[in-house]
Coordinates of N, CA and C in Angstrom, one line a residue:
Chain A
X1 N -153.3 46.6 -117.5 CA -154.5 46.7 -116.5 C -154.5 45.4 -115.7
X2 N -154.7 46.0 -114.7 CA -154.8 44.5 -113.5 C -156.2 43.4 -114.1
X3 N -156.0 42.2 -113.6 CA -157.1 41.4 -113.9 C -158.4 41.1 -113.1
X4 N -158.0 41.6 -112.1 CA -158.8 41.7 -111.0 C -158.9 43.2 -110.4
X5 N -159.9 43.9 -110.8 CA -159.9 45.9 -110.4 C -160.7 45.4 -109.1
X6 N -160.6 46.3 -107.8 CA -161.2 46.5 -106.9 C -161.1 47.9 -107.0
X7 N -162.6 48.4 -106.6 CA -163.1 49.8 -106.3 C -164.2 49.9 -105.4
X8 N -164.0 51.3 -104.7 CA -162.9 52.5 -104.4 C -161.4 51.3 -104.1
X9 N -160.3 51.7 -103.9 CA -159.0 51.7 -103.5 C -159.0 52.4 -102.2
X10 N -159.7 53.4 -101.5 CA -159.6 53.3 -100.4 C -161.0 54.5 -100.1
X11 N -161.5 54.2 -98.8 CA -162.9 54.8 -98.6 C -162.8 54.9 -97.3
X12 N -163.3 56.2 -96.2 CA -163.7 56.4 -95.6 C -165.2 56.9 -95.2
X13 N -166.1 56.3 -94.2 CA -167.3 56.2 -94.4 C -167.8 56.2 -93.2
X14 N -168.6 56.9 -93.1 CA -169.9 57.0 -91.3 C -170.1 55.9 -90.8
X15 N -170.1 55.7 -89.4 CA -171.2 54.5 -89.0 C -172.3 55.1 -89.4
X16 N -173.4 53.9 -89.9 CA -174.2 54.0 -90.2 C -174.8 53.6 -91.6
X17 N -173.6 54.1 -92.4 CA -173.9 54.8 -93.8 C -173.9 53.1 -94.6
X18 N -174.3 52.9 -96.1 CA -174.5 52.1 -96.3 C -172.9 52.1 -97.3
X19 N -172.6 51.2 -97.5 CA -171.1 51.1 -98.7 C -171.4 50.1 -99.6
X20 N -171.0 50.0 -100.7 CA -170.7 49.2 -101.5 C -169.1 49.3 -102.1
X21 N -169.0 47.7 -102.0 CA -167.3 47.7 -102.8 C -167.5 47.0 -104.0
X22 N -167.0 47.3 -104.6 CA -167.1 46.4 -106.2 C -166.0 46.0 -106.5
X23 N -165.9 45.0 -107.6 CA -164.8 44.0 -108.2 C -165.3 43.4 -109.3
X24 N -164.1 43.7 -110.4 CA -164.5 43.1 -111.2 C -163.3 42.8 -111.8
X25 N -163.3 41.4 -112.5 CA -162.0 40.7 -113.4 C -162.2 40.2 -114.9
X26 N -161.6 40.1 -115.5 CA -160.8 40.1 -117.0 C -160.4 38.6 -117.2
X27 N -160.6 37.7 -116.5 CA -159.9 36.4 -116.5 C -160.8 35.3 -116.8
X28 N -161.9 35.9 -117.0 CA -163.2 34.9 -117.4 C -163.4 33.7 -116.1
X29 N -163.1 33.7 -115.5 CA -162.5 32.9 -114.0 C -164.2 32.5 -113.7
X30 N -165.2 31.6 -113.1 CA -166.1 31.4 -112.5 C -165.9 31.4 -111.3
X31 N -165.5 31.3 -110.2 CA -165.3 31.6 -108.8 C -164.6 32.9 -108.9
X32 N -165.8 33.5 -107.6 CA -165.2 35.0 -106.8 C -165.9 34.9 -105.7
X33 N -164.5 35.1 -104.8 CA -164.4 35.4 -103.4 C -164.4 37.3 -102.8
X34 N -164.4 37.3 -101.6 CA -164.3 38.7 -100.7 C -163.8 38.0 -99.3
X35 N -162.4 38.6 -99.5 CA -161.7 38.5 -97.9 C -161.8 39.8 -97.3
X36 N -161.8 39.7 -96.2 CA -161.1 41.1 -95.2 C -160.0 40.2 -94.5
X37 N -158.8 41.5 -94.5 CA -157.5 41.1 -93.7 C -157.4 42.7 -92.2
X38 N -157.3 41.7 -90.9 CA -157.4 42.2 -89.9 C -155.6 42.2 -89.6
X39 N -155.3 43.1 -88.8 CA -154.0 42.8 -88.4 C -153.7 41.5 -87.0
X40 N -152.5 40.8 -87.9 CA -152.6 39.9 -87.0 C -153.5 38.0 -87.4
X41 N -154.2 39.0 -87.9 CA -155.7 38.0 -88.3 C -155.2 37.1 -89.4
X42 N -154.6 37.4 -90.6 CA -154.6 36.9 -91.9 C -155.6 37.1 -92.5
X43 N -156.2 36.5 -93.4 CA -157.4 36.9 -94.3 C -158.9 35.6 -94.0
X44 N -159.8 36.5 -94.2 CA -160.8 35.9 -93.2 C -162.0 35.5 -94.7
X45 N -162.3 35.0 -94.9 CA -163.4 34.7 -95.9 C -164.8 35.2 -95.6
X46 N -165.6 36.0 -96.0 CA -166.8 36.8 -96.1 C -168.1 36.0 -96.5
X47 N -167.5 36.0 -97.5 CA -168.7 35.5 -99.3 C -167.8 34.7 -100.4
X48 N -168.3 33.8 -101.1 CA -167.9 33.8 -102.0 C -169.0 33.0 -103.1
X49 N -168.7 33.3 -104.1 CA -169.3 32.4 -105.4 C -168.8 32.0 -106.4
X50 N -169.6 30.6 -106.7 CA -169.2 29.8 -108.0 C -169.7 30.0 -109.5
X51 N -170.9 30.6 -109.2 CA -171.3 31.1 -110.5 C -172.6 32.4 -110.5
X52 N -173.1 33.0 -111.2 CA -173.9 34.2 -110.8 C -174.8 33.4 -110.4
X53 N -175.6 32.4 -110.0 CA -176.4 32.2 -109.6 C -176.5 31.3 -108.1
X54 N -175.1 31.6 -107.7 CA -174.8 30.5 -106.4 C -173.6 31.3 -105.6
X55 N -174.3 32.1 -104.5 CA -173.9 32.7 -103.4 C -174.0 32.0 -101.9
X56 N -172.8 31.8 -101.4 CA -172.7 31.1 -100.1 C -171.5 32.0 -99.6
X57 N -172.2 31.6 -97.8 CA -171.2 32.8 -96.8 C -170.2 31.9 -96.3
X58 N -169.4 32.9 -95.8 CA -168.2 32.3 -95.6 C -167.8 32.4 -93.9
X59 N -166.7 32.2 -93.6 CA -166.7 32.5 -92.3 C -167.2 33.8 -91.1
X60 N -167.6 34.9 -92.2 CA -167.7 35.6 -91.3 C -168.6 36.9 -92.1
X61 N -170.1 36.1 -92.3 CA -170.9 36.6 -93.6 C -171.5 38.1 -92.7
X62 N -171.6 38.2 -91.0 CA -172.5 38.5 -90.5 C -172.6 40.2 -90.9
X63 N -173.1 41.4 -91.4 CA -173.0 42.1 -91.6 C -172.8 42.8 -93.4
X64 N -172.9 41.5 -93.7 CA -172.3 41.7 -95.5 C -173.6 41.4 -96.0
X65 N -173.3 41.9 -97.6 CA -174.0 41.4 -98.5 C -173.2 40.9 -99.8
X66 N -173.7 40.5 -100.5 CA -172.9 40.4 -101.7 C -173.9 39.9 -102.9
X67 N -173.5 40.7 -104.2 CA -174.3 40.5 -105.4 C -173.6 40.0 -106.3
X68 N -173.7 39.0 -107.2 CA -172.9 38.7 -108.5 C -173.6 39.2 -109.6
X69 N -173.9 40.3 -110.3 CA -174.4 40.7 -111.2 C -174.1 40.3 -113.0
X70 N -172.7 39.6 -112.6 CA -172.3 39.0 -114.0 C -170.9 38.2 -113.6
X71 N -171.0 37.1 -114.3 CA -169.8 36.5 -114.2 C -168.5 37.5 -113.8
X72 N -168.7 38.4 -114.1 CA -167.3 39.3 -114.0 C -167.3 39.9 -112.9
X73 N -168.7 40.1 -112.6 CA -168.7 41.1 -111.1 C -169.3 40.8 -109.9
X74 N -169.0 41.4 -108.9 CA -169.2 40.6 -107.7 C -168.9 42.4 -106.6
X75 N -170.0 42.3 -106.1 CA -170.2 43.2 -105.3 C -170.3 42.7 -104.1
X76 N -169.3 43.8 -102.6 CA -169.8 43.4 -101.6 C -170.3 44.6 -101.0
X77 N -171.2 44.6 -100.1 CA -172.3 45.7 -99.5 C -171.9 45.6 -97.7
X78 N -171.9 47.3 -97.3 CA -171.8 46.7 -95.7 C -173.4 47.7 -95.6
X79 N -174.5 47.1 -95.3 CA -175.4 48.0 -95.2 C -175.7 49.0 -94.0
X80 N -175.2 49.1 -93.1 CA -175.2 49.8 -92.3 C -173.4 49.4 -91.4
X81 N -172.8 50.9 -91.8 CA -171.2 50.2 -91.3 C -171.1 50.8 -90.1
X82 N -170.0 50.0 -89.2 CA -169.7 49.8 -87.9 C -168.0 50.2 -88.2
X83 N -167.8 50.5 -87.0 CA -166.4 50.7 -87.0 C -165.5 49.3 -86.6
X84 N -166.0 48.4 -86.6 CA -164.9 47.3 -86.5 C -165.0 46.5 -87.5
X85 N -165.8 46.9 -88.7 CA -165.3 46.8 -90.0 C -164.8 47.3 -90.8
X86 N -163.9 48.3 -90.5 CA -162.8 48.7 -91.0 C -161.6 47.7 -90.6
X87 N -161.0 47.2 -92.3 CA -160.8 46.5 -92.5 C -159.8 46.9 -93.5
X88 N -159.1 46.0 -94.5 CA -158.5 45.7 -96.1 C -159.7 44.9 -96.4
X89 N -160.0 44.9 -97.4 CA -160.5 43.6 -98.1 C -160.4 43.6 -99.4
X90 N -160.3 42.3 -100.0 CA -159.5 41.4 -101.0 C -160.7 40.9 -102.1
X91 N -160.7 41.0 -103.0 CA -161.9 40.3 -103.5 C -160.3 39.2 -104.2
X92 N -161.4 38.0 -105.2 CA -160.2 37.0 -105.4 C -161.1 36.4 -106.6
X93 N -160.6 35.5 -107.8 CA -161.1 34.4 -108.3 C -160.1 33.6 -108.1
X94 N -161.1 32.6 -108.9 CA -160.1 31.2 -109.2 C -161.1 30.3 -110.3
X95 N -160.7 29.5 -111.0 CA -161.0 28.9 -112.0 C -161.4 27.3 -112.1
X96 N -162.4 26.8 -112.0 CA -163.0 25.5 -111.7 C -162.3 24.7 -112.7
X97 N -162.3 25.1 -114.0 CA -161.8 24.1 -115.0 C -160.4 24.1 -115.0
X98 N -159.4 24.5 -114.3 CA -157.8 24.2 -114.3 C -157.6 23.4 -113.3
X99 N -158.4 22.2 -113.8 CA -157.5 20.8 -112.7 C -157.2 21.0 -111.1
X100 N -156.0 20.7 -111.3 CA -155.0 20.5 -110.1 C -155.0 22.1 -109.1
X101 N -154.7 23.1 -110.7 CA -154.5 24.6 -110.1 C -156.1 25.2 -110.3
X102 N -157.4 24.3 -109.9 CA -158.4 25.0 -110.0 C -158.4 25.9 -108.9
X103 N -158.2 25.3 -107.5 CA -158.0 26.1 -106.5 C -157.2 27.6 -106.3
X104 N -156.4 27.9 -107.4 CA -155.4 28.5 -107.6 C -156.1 30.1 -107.5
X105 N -156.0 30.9 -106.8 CA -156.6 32.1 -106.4 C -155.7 33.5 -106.9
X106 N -156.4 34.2 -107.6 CA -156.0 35.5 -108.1 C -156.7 36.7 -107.1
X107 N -155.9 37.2 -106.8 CA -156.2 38.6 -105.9 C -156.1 39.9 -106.8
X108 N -157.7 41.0 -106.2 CA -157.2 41.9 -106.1 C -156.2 42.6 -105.6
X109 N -156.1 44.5 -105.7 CA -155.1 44.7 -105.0 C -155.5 45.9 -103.8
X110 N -157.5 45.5 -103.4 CA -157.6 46.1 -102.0 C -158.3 46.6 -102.2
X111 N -158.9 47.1 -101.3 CA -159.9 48.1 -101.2 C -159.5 48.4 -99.3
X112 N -158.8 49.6 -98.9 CA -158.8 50.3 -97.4 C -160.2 50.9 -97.2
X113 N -161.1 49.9 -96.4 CA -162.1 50.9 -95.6 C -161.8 51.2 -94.3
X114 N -162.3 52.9 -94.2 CA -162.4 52.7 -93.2 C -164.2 53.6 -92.6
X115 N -164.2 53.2 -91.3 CA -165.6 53.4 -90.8 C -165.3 54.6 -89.9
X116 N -165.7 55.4 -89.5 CA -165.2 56.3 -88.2 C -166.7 56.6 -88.0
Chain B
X1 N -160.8 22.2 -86.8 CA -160.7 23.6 -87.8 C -159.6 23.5 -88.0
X2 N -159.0 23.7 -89.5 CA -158.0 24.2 -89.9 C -157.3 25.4 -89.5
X3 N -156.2 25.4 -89.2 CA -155.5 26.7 -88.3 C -154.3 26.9 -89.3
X4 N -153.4 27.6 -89.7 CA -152.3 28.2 -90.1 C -151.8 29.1 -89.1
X5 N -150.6 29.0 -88.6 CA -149.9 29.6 -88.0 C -148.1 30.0 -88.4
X6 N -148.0 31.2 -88.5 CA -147.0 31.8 -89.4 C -145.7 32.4 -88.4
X7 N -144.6 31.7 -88.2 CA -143.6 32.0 -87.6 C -142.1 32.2 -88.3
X8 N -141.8 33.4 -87.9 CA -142.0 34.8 -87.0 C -142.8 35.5 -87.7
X9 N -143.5 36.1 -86.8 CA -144.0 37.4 -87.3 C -143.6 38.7 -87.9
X10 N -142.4 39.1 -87.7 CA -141.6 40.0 -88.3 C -140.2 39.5 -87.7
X11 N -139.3 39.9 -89.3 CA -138.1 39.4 -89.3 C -137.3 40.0 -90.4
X12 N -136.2 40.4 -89.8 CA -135.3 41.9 -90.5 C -133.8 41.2 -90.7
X13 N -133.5 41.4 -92.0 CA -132.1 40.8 -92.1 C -131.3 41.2 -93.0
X14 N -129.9 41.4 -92.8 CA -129.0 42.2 -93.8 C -129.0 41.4 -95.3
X15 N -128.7 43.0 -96.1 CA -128.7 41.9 -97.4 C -127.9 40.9 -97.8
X16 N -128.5 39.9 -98.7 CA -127.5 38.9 -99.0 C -128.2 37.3 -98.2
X17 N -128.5 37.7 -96.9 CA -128.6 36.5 -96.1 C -129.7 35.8 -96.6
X18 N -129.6 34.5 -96.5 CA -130.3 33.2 -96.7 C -131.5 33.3 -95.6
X19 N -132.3 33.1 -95.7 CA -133.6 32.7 -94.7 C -134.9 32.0 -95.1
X20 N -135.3 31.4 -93.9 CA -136.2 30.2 -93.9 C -137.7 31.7 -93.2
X21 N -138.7 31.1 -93.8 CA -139.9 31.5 -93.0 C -140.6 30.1 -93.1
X22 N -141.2 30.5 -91.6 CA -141.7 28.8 -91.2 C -143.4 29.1 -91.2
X23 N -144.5 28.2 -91.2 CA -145.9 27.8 -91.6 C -146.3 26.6 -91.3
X24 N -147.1 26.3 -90.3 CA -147.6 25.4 -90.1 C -149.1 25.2 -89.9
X25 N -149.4 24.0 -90.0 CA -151.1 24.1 -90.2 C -151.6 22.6 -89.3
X26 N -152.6 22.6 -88.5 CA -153.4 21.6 -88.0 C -153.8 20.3 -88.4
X27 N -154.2 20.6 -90.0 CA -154.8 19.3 -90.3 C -154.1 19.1 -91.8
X28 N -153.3 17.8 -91.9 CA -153.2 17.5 -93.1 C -153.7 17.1 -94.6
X29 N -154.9 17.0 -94.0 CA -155.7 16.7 -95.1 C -156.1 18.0 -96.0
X30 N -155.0 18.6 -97.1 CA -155.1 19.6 -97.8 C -154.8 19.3 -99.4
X31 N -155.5 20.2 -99.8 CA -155.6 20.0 -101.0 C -154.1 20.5 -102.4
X32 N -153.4 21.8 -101.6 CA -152.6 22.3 -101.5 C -152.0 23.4 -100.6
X33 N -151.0 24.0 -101.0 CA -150.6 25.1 -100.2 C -149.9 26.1 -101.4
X34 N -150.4 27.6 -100.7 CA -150.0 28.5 -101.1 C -149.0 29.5 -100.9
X35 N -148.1 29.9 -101.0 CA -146.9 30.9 -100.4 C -147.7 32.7 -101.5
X36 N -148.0 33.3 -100.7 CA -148.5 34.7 -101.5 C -147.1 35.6 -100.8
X37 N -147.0 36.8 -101.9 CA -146.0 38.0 -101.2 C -147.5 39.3 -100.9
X38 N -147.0 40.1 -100.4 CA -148.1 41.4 -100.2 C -147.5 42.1 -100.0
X39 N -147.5 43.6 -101.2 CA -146.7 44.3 -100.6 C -148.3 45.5 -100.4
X40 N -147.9 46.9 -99.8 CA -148.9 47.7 -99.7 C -149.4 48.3 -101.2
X41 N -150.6 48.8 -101.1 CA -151.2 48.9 -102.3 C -150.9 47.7 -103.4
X42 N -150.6 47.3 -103.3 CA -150.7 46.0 -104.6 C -151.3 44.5 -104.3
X43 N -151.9 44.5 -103.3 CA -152.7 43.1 -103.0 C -151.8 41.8 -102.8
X44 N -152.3 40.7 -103.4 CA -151.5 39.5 -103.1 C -151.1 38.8 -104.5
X45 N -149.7 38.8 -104.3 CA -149.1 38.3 -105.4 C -148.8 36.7 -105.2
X46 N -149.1 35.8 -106.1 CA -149.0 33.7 -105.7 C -147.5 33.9 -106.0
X47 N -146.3 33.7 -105.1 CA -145.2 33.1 -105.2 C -145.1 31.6 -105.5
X48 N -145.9 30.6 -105.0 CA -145.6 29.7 -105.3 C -146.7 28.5 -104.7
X49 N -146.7 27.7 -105.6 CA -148.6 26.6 -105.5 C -148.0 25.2 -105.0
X50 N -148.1 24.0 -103.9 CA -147.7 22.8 -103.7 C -148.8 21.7 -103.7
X51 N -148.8 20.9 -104.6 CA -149.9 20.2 -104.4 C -149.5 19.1 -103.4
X52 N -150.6 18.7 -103.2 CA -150.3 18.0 -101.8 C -149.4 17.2 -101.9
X53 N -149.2 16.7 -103.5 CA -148.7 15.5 -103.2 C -147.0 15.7 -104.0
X54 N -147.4 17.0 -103.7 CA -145.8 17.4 -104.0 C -144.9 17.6 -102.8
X55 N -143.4 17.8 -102.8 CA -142.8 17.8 -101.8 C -142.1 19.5 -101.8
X56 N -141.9 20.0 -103.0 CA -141.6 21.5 -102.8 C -141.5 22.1 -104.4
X57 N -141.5 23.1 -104.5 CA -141.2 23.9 -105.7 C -140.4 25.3 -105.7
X58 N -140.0 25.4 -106.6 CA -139.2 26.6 -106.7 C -139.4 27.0 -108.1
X59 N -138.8 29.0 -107.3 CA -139.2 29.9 -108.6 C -138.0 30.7 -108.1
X60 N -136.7 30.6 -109.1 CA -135.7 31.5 -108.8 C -135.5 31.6 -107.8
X61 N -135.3 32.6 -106.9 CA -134.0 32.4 -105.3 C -135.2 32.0 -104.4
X62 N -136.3 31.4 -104.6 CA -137.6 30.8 -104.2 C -137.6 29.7 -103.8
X63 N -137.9 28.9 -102.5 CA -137.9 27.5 -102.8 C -138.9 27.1 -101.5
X64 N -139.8 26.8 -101.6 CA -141.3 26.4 -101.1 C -141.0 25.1 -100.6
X65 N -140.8 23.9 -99.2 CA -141.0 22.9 -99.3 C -142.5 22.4 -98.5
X66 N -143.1 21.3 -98.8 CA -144.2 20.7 -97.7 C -143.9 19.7 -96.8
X67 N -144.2 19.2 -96.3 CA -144.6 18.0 -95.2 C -145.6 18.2 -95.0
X68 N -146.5 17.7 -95.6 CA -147.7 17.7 -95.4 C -148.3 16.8 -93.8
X69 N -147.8 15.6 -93.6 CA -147.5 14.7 -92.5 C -147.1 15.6 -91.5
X70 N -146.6 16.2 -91.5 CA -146.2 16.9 -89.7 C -146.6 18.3 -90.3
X71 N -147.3 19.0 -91.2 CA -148.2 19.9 -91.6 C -147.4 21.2 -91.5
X72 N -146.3 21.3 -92.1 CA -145.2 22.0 -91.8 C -144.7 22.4 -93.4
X73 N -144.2 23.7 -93.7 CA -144.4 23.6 -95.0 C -143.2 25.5 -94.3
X74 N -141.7 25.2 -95.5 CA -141.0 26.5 -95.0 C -141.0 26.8 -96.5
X75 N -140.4 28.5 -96.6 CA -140.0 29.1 -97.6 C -138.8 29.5 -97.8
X76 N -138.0 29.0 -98.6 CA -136.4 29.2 -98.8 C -136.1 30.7 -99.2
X77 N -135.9 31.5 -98.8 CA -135.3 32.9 -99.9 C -133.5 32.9 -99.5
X78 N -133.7 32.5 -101.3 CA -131.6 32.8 -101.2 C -131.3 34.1 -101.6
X79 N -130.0 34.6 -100.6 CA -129.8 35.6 -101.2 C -130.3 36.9 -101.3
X80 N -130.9 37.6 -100.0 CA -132.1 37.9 -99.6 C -131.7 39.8 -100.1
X81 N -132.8 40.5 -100.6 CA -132.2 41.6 -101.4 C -133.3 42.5 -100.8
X82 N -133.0 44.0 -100.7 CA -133.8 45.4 -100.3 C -135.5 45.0 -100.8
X83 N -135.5 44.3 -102.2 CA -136.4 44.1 -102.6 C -137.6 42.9 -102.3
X84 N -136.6 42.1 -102.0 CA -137.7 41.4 -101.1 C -138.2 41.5 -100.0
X85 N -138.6 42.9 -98.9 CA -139.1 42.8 -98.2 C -140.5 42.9 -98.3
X86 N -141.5 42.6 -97.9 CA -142.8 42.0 -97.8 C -143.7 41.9 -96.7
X87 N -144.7 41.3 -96.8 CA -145.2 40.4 -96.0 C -145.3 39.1 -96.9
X88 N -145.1 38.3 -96.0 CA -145.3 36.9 -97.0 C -146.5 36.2 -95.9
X89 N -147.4 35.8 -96.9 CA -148.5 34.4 -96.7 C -148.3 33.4 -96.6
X90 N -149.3 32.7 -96.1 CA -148.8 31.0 -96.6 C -150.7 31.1 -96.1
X91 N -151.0 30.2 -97.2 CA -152.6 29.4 -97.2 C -152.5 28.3 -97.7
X92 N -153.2 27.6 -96.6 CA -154.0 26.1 -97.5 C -155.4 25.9 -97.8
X93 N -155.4 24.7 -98.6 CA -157.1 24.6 -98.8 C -157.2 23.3 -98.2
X94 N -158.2 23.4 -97.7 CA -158.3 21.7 -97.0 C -159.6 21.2 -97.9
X95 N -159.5 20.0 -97.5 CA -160.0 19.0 -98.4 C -161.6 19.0 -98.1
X96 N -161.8 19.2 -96.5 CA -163.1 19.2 -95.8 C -164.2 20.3 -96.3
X97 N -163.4 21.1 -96.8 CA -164.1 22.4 -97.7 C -164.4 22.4 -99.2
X98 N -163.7 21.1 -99.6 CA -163.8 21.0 -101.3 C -162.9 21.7 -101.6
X99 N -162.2 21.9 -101.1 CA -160.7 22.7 -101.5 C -160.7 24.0 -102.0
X100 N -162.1 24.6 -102.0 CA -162.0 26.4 -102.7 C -161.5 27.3 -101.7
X101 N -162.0 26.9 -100.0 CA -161.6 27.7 -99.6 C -160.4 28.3 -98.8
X102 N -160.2 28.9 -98.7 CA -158.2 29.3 -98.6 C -158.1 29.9 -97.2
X103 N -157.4 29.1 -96.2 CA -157.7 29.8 -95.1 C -155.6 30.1 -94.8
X104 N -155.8 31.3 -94.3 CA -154.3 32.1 -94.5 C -153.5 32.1 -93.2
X105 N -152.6 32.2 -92.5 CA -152.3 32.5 -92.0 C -151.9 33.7 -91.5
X106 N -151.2 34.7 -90.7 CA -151.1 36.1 -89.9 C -150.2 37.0 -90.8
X107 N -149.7 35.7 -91.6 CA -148.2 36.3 -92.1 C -147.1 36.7 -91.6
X108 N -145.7 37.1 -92.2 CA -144.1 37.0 -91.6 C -144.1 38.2 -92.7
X109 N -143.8 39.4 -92.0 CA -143.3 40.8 -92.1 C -141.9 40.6 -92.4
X110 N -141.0 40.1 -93.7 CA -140.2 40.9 -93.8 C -139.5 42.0 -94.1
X111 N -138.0 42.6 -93.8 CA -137.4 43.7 -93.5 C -136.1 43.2 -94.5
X112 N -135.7 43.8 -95.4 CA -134.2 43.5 -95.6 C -133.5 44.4 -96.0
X113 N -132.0 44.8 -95.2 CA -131.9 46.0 -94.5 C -130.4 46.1 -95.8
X114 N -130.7 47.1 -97.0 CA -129.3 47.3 -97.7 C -128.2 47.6 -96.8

């Protein structure tokens, strides 16, 4: 089993409509991130957090939400979707207490939205 | 701002051949650098982690170097096989951010042609 599940794995959805993407990991990890990858773009930072109780936005929060409901999980929300948020997006950890490789980032393996 | 810029963008080559993918970034003040593979459906896999104050690392026909100073950082693939075609990453973390956040470049599409 992967260490990092992202779900759905791939979603089509209304403008309009509200989505949630969820993620959850096995790595006991305290940092979780949410990328989206645009083509061209590389991967853009959304949200992320350090611990369930410390959520901050990232480059490009406008439109999102995000919930950490437990160290393990980390939801992101598009509450009303647009079509130029269709997107990939990535959720990620990484681990504060490994030193050198704290920074060191584990990926899911996706979540395809799309908006039509 | 931190920039990452990933050259070439797509690049196709018979099997066997040696190749460099190139990465460069703006500001050297980073914390490390990352080399990820991505293939479809399977997200991002870490090839390989440089701390800053390393000069390169390798993992089998892998070989990662940095210059952090001229902010230039290539990936070696020896011996280049059907199976390593990809997209390959390259991210840094810069120091200005506390180092968590990972900002990526466009990525280098490769192709390798049995």
């Amino acid at each position: 089993d992967a260490d990092v599940t992202q779900t759905p794995r791939n979603r089509i959805t209304k403008t309009g409509k509200r989505i949630m993407l969820e993620c959850s990991q096995t790595k006991g990890h305290d940092r979780m991130y949410w990328y989206r990858q645009d083509p061209g773009l590389g991967l853009r930072l959304i949200y992320y957090s350090f611990d369930v109780k410390d959520i901050n936005k990232g480059e490009i929060s406008d439109g999102y939400s995000v919930s950490r409901q437990a160290q393990a999980k980390f939801s992101l929300s598009l509450e009303s979707a647009i079509p130029n948020q269709t997107a990939l997006y990535f959720c990620a950890t990484s681990d504060s207490r490994q030193g050198v490789r704290a920074t060191e980032a584990f990926f899911g393996q996706g979540t395809r939205l799309t908006v039509v | 701002k931190q920039e990452v810029t990933q050259i070439p963008a797509a690049l196709s080559v018979p099997e066997g051949e040696n190749l460099v993918l190139n990465c460069s970034f703006t500001d050297s003040a980073i914390y490390n650098l990352q080399w990820f593979r991505q293939d479809p459906g399977k997200g991002l896999t870490s090839l390989l982690l440089i701390q800053s104050s390393q000069r390169e690392q390798t993992s089998g026909r892998l070989n990662a170097s940095l210059d952090k100073s001229s902010g230039r950082s290539t990936l070696y693939i020896a011996a280049s096989q059907p199976g390593d075609s990809a997209t390959y990453l390259c991210a840094v973390r810069p120091v200005d951010t506390g180092g968590f956040k990972t900002i990526f470049g466009a990525g280098t599409r490769l192709f390798v042609k049995a």
